Amino acid sequence: MTLLQTKTHRLAWPIMATALVVSWSSGFVGIRYASENADVMLVLFWRTLMSGLILLPFALLIGARISGRALIQQMAFGVAMMFLYLGGFALAIGQRVPTGLVALISDLVPLAIAALSQPVLGHRLTRRQWIGTSLGVTGVLIVSLDSLTLGTAPAWAYLLTVASMMVLALATVVQKRMGTINMPIHQSLCIQCLTAAILFAACAEWNGGLMPPLDARFGFGTAWLVLFSTFFCYGTYYASLRIYTASQVSSVIYLSPPVTMLWGWSMFGEPLSTAMFLGLAVTLFGVWFTSSRSAASTDFELSQQHIG
């Protein structure tokens, strides 16, 4: 391997991790714009519908023929990773669960994936990785400390946020276990988006109809959600899962709350706090500690032993 190839290989993960966390946190920006004058379920319907329709011709014309079994599998993951995950959090917010608490619970996905990786994938996490994961959780708690309130939502709404988070974590490790992650991304994402769109359509129709408001905010927010928060984010997420372990990929999601606050500061003038910078520093260290070369190498060796 040449020196240039070695440097490129070493830079691959930092570049993909940065792209993932920026695009993952960008969803809040699109939702804020698009849902200004529209129901959240309506926003999610148009997001998934437009994403699926744009990908449809590519899914049909490029790549291997999709078997009936693969279609059913991806539809199931569409229900889990799009409808239940995104819709669950949207419904919880609609029931007045504080958004700070929802964001905190959603960003505990990496901890759930780490816990599920051993029984489902056989990936035994090292002590170093558990320490890094704990640091990531600590950073998220610091960042979210000021916004944590219980609110007045019904008890089931709080349980719904936890259930939605666990659905995404379980679906992630099951995809890795079944090997369905190897389907071309444009095909799997197309199937998942269109499946979720059908279910979100039913929810939006129940809440008032499918006609979107004809204003610039909804248009910009939907375009942002489709191009950046769906295509770029999910594409980077699935591409990363093909190359790296589930625990390593999910560890960078801990950076979502502080990066989301940076989005809010730069685009909406929202204030920053000392707690945010402290939490960001702790989270960055935890992510580095979890996915540094020695931890990644150990995780890779364990996964290879499991495969063998």
Short mmCIF file of C-alpha atoms in Angstrom, two decimals:
data_model
loop_
_atom_site.label_atom_id
_atom_site.label_comp_id
_atom_site.label_asym_id
_atom_site.label_seq_id
_atom_site.Cartn_x
_atom_site.Cartn_y
_atom_site.Cartn_z
CA MET A 1 0.00 0.00 0.00
CA THR A 2 1.41 3.41 -0.98
CA LEU A 3 1.85 6.31 1.43
CA LEU A 4 -1.04 8.18 -0.26
CA GLN A 5 -3.33 5.16 0.05
CA THR A 6 -2.40 4.75 3.72
CA LYS A 7 -3.18 8.40 4.48
CA THR A 8 -6.46 8.16 2.55
CA HIS A 9 -7.44 5.04 4.50
CA ARG A 10 -6.70 6.74 7.81
CA LEU A 11 -8.76 9.80 6.83
CA ALA A 12 -11.76 7.77 5.65
CA TRP A 13 -13.35 7.25 9.07
CA PRO A 14 -12.93 10.87 10.35
CA ILE A 15 -14.44 12.17 7.11
CA MET A 16 -17.38 9.74 7.20
CA ALA A 17 -17.95 10.32 10.92
CA THR A 18 -18.03 14.11 10.41
CA ALA A 19 -20.45 13.77 7.48
CA LEU A 20 -22.68 11.47 9.52
CA VAL A 21 -23.00 13.63 12.62
CA VAL A 22 -23.54 16.86 10.65
CA SER A 23 -26.23 15.33 8.44
CA TRP A 24 -27.82 13.44 11.37
CA SER A 25 -28.26 16.65 13.34
CA SER A 26 -29.47 18.56 10.27
CA GLY A 27 -32.91 16.98 10.55
CA PHE A 28 -33.85 19.41 13.31
CA VAL A 29 -33.22 22.33 10.95
CA GLY A 30 -35.49 20.94 8.25
CA ILE A 31 -38.21 20.02 10.70
CA ARG A 32 -38.13 23.50 12.23
CA TYR A 33 -38.60 25.13 8.85
CA ALA A 34 -41.13 22.71 7.39
CA SER A 35 -43.35 22.30 10.45
CA GLU A 36 -43.81 26.02 11.08
CA ASN A 37 -47.29 25.90 9.51
CA ALA A 38 -47.80 22.16 9.05
CA ASP A 39 -48.44 19.01 11.07
CA VAL A 40 -45.31 16.96 11.78
CA MET A 41 -46.83 13.82 10.26
CA LEU A 42 -47.55 15.77 7.06
CA VAL A 43 -43.90 16.85 6.95
CA LEU A 44 -42.73 13.26 7.41
CA PHE A 45 -45.14 12.05 4.72
CA TRP A 46 -43.81 14.45 2.09
CA ARG A 47 -40.23 13.84 3.17
CA THR A 48 -40.47 10.07 2.73
CA LEU A 49 -42.71 10.22 -0.36
CA MET A 50 -40.45 12.60 -2.29
CA SER A 51 -37.34 10.69 -1.24
CA GLY A 52 -38.81 7.37 -2.37
CA LEU A 53 -40.12 8.69 -5.70
CA ILE A 54 -36.79 10.31 -6.59
CA LEU A 55 -34.97 7.05 -5.87
CA LEU A 56 -37.54 4.79 -7.58
CA PRO A 57 -36.22 4.90 -11.18
CA PHE A 58 -32.66 4.34 -9.97
CA ALA A 59 -33.79 1.44 -7.78
CA LEU A 60 -35.55 -0.20 -10.72
CA LEU A 61 -32.89 0.39 -13.37
CA ILE A 62 -29.59 0.24 -11.49
CA GLY A 63 -28.50 -2.79 -9.49
CA ALA A 64 -29.57 -6.40 -9.21
CA ARG A 65 -33.20 -7.43 -9.50
CA ILE A 66 -34.93 -7.13 -6.13
CA SER A 67 -36.33 -10.45 -4.97
CA GLY A 68 -39.64 -10.77 -3.16
CA ARG A 69 -37.88 -11.79 0.04
CA ALA A 70 -35.52 -8.79 -0.08
CA LEU A 71 -38.49 -6.49 -0.76
CA ILE A 72 -40.35 -7.75 2.29
CA GLN A 73 -37.24 -7.46 4.47
CA GLN A 74 -36.61 -3.86 3.45
CA MET A 75 -40.28 -2.98 3.92
CA ALA A 76 -40.03 -4.32 7.47
CA PHE A 77 -36.95 -2.20 8.12
CA GLY A 78 -38.78 0.78 6.60
CA VAL A 79 -41.53 0.33 9.17
CA ALA A 80 -38.97 0.11 11.97
CA MET A 81 -36.25 2.59 10.99
CA MET A 82 -38.44 5.24 9.39
CA PHE A 83 -42.07 5.03 10.47
CA LEU A 84 -41.71 3.81 14.05
CA TYR A 85 -38.49 5.68 14.83
CA LEU A 86 -39.29 9.05 13.24
CA GLY A 87 -43.03 8.84 13.83
CA GLY A 88 -42.64 7.75 17.43
CA PHE A 89 -40.61 10.79 18.39
CA ALA A 90 -42.88 13.12 16.41
CA LEU A 91 -45.95 11.71 18.21
CA ALA A 92 -44.23 12.08 21.58
CA ILE A 93 -43.47 15.75 20.88
CA GLY A 94 -47.08 16.18 19.79
CA GLN A 95 -48.13 14.84 23.21
CA ARG A 96 -45.99 17.59 24.82
CA VAL A 97 -43.00 15.53 25.83
CA PRO A 98 -40.27 18.21 26.10
CA THR A 99 -38.09 18.26 22.97
CA GLY A 100 -34.94 18.35 25.09
CA LEU A 101 -35.91 15.09 26.74
CA VAL A 102 -36.86 13.55 23.39
CA ALA A 103 -33.52 14.56 21.88
CA LEU A 104 -31.64 13.10 24.84
CA ILE A 105 -33.44 9.75 24.64
CA SER A 106 -33.04 9.55 20.85
CA ASP A 107 -29.30 10.07 21.18
CA LEU A 108 -28.96 7.12 23.54
CA VAL A 109 -29.22 4.89 20.45
CA PRO A 110 -25.45 4.16 20.51
CA LEU A 111 -25.68 2.85 24.08
CA ALA A 112 -28.54 0.54 23.08
CA ILE A 113 -26.61 -0.65 20.01
CA ALA A 114 -23.55 -1.32 22.15
CA ALA A 115 -25.66 -3.36 24.56
CA LEU A 116 -27.32 -5.32 21.73
CA SER A 117 -24.14 -5.94 19.72
CA GLN A 118 -22.91 -8.74 21.95
CA PRO A 119 -26.07 -10.92 22.11
CA VAL A 120 -27.12 -10.28 18.48
CA LEU A 121 -23.82 -9.88 16.63
CA GLY A 122 -21.38 -11.58 19.00
CA HIS A 123 -19.29 -8.39 19.16
CA ARG A 124 -17.98 -8.26 22.72
CA LEU A 125 -17.13 -4.66 23.50
CA THR A 126 -13.85 -3.98 25.23
CA ARG A 127 -13.48 -2.16 28.51
CA ARG A 128 -12.11 0.81 26.56
CA GLN A 129 -15.24 0.94 24.41
CA TRP A 130 -17.59 0.76 27.39
CA ILE A 131 -15.67 3.63 29.05
CA GLY A 132 -15.91 5.67 25.84
CA THR A 133 -19.62 4.94 25.57
CA SER A 134 -20.16 6.05 29.18
CA LEU A 135 -18.29 9.28 28.46
CA GLY A 136 -20.51 9.87 25.45
CA VAL A 137 -23.63 9.46 27.57
CA THR A 138 -22.17 11.82 30.17
CA GLY A 139 -21.52 14.45 27.51
CA VAL A 140 -25.09 14.19 26.23
CA LEU A 141 -26.43 14.58 29.79
CA ILE A 142 -24.31 17.70 30.36
CA VAL A 143 -25.46 19.28 27.10
CA SER A 144 -29.11 18.48 27.76
CA LEU A 145 -29.11 19.26 31.50
CA ASP A 146 -30.83 22.64 31.25
CA SER A 147 -33.61 21.33 29.00
CA LEU A 148 -34.52 18.20 30.97
CA THR A 149 -38.03 18.55 32.39
CA LEU A 150 -40.78 15.99 32.68
CA GLY A 151 -43.59 18.16 31.34
CA THR A 152 -47.26 17.17 31.44
CA ALA A 153 -47.43 14.44 28.78
CA PRO A 154 -49.13 11.10 29.53
CA ALA A 155 -46.89 8.30 30.79
CA TRP A 156 -47.22 6.28 27.57
CA ALA A 157 -45.69 9.14 25.58
CA TYR A 158 -42.46 8.90 27.59
CA LEU A 159 -42.38 5.14 27.10
CA LEU A 160 -42.91 5.75 23.37
CA THR A 161 -39.68 7.74 23.11
CA VAL A 162 -37.70 4.92 24.72
CA ALA A 163 -39.43 2.32 22.52
CA SER A 164 -38.68 4.32 19.36
CA MET A 165 -35.01 4.56 20.30
CA MET A 166 -34.83 0.82 20.98
CA VAL A 167 -36.53 0.02 17.64
CA LEU A 168 -33.81 1.86 15.69
CA ALA A 169 -31.04 0.21 17.72
CA LEU A 170 -32.49 -3.27 17.29
CA ALA A 171 -33.15 -2.76 13.57
CA THR A 172 -29.56 -1.61 13.08
CA VAL A 173 -27.98 -4.69 14.62
CA VAL A 174 -30.50 -7.05 13.00
CA GLN A 175 -29.67 -5.61 9.57
CA LYS A 176 -26.01 -6.21 10.26
CA ARG A 177 -26.76 -9.74 11.45
CA MET A 178 -28.95 -10.66 8.45
CA GLY A 179 -26.63 -9.10 5.89
CA THR A 180 -29.45 -7.03 4.38
CA ILE A 181 -27.19 -4.00 4.82
CA ASN A 182 -25.39 -5.18 1.67
CA MET A 183 -28.30 -4.29 -0.65
CA PRO A 184 -27.43 -1.21 -2.75
CA ILE A 185 -28.26 1.83 -0.67
CA HIS A 186 -30.45 3.49 -3.32
CA GLN A 187 -32.63 0.38 -3.50
CA SER A 188 -33.01 -0.24 0.24
CA LEU A 189 -33.62 3.44 0.98
CA CYS A 190 -36.22 3.68 -1.78
CA ILE A 191 -38.21 0.73 -0.42
CA GLN A 192 -37.98 1.96 3.16
CA CYS A 193 -39.05 5.52 2.27
CA LEU A 194 -42.06 4.46 0.19
CA THR A 195 -43.16 2.00 2.88
CA ALA A 196 -42.97 4.68 5.55
CA ALA A 197 -44.72 7.19 3.25
CA ILE A 198 -47.80 4.96 3.03
CA LEU A 199 -48.04 4.78 6.82
CA PHE A 200 -47.31 8.49 7.32
CA ALA A 201 -50.01 9.25 4.72
CA ALA A 202 -52.59 7.48 6.86
CA CYS A 203 -51.46 9.47 9.93
CA ALA A 204 -51.43 12.80 8.06
CA GLU A 205 -54.87 12.15 6.55
CA TRP A 206 -56.20 11.40 10.02
CA ASN A 207 -54.75 14.68 11.30
CA GLY A 208 -56.22 16.88 8.58
CA GLY A 209 -55.20 15.89 5.06
CA LEU A 210 -52.27 15.41 2.71
CA MET A 211 -52.22 18.82 0.99
CA PRO A 212 -49.01 20.68 1.94
CA PRO A 213 -49.06 24.39 2.79
CA LEU A 214 -47.91 26.46 -0.16
CA ASP A 215 -45.21 28.51 1.52
CA ALA A 216 -41.45 28.86 1.15
CA ARG A 217 -40.67 27.50 4.61
CA PHE A 218 -42.38 24.17 3.98
CA GLY A 219 -40.74 23.87 0.54
CA PHE A 220 -37.25 24.68 1.79
CA GLY A 221 -37.60 22.48 4.85
CA THR A 222 -38.87 19.51 2.84
CA ALA A 223 -36.09 19.87 0.24
CA TRP A 224 -33.54 20.05 3.06
CA LEU A 225 -34.97 16.93 4.70
CA VAL A 226 -35.03 14.98 1.42
CA LEU A 227 -31.62 15.89 0.03
CA PHE A 228 -29.50 16.31 3.13
CA SER A 229 -31.22 14.64 6.08
CA THR A 230 -32.42 11.61 4.08
CA PHE A 231 -30.23 10.97 1.03
CA PHE A 232 -26.93 12.18 2.43
CA CYS A 233 -27.52 11.12 6.05
CA TYR A 234 -28.95 7.64 5.47
CA GLY A 235 -26.50 7.04 2.61
CA THR A 236 -23.56 7.86 4.87
CA TYR A 237 -25.05 5.82 7.72
CA TYR A 238 -25.50 2.66 5.63
CA ALA A 239 -22.16 3.08 3.86
CA SER A 240 -20.43 3.38 7.23
CA LEU A 241 -22.18 0.28 8.57
CA ARG A 242 -20.83 -1.72 5.63
CA ILE A 243 -17.25 -0.80 6.46
CA TYR A 244 -17.16 -0.35 10.23
CA THR A 245 -18.78 -2.04 13.23
CA ALA A 246 -22.22 -0.97 14.46
CA SER A 247 -20.86 0.27 17.81
CA GLN A 248 -18.16 2.40 16.15
CA VAL A 249 -20.58 4.00 13.68
CA SER A 250 -23.23 4.69 16.30
CA SER A 251 -20.75 6.26 18.73
CA VAL A 252 -20.54 9.48 16.71
CA ILE A 253 -24.29 10.01 17.11
CA TYR A 254 -23.51 11.20 20.64
CA LEU A 255 -22.28 14.40 18.99
CA SER A 256 -25.77 15.13 17.64
CA PRO A 257 -27.10 17.27 20.56
CA PRO A 258 -24.15 19.71 20.71
CA VAL A 259 -23.90 19.90 16.91
CA THR A 260 -27.64 20.57 16.75
CA MET A 261 -27.09 23.46 19.17
CA LEU A 262 -24.41 24.81 16.84
CA TRP A 263 -26.93 24.61 13.98
CA GLY A 264 -29.42 26.55 16.11
CA TRP A 265 -26.82 29.18 17.00
CA SER A 266 -25.62 29.71 13.42
CA MET A 267 -29.02 29.64 11.68
CA PHE A 268 -31.50 30.87 14.30
CA GLY A 269 -29.36 32.88 16.70
CA GLU A 270 -30.06 30.56 19.62
CA PRO A 271 -27.71 31.18 22.58
CA LEU A 272 -24.86 28.87 23.51
CA SER A 273 -23.98 27.91 27.06
CA THR A 274 -20.91 26.86 29.00
CA ALA A 275 -22.58 23.49 29.61
CA MET A 276 -22.82 22.97 25.86
CA PHE A 277 -19.08 23.42 25.33
CA LEU A 278 -18.24 21.25 28.35
CA GLY A 279 -20.57 18.51 27.14
CA LEU A 280 -19.18 18.75 23.62
CA ALA A 281 -15.63 18.32 24.93
CA VAL A 282 -16.60 15.27 27.03
CA THR A 283 -18.53 13.73 24.12
CA LEU A 284 -15.68 14.30 21.66
CA PHE A 285 -13.29 12.57 24.02
CA GLY A 286 -15.71 9.68 24.49
CA VAL A 287 -16.14 9.22 20.73
CA TRP A 288 -12.38 9.33 20.20
CA PHE A 289 -11.87 6.88 23.06
CA THR A 290 -14.47 4.48 21.62
CA SER A 291 -13.47 4.58 17.94
CA SER A 292 -9.74 5.19 18.10
CA ARG A 293 -7.45 2.84 16.22
CA SER A 294 -6.77 0.46 19.11
CA ALA A 295 -10.45 0.10 20.01
CA ALA A 296 -11.48 -0.34 16.38
CA SER A 297 -8.74 -2.92 15.81
CA THR A 298 -9.82 -4.96 18.83
CA ASP A 299 -13.47 -4.78 17.72
CA PHE A 300 -12.49 -5.91 14.23
CA GLU A 301 -10.49 -8.85 15.58
CA LEU A 302 -13.40 -9.95 17.77
CA SER A 303 -15.81 -9.72 14.84
CA GLN A 304 -13.45 -11.78 12.69
CA GLN A 305 -13.28 -14.43 15.44
CA HIS A 306 -17.08 -14.52 15.52
CA ILE A 307 -17.28 -14.94 11.72
CA GLY A 308 -14.69 -17.69 11.81
#
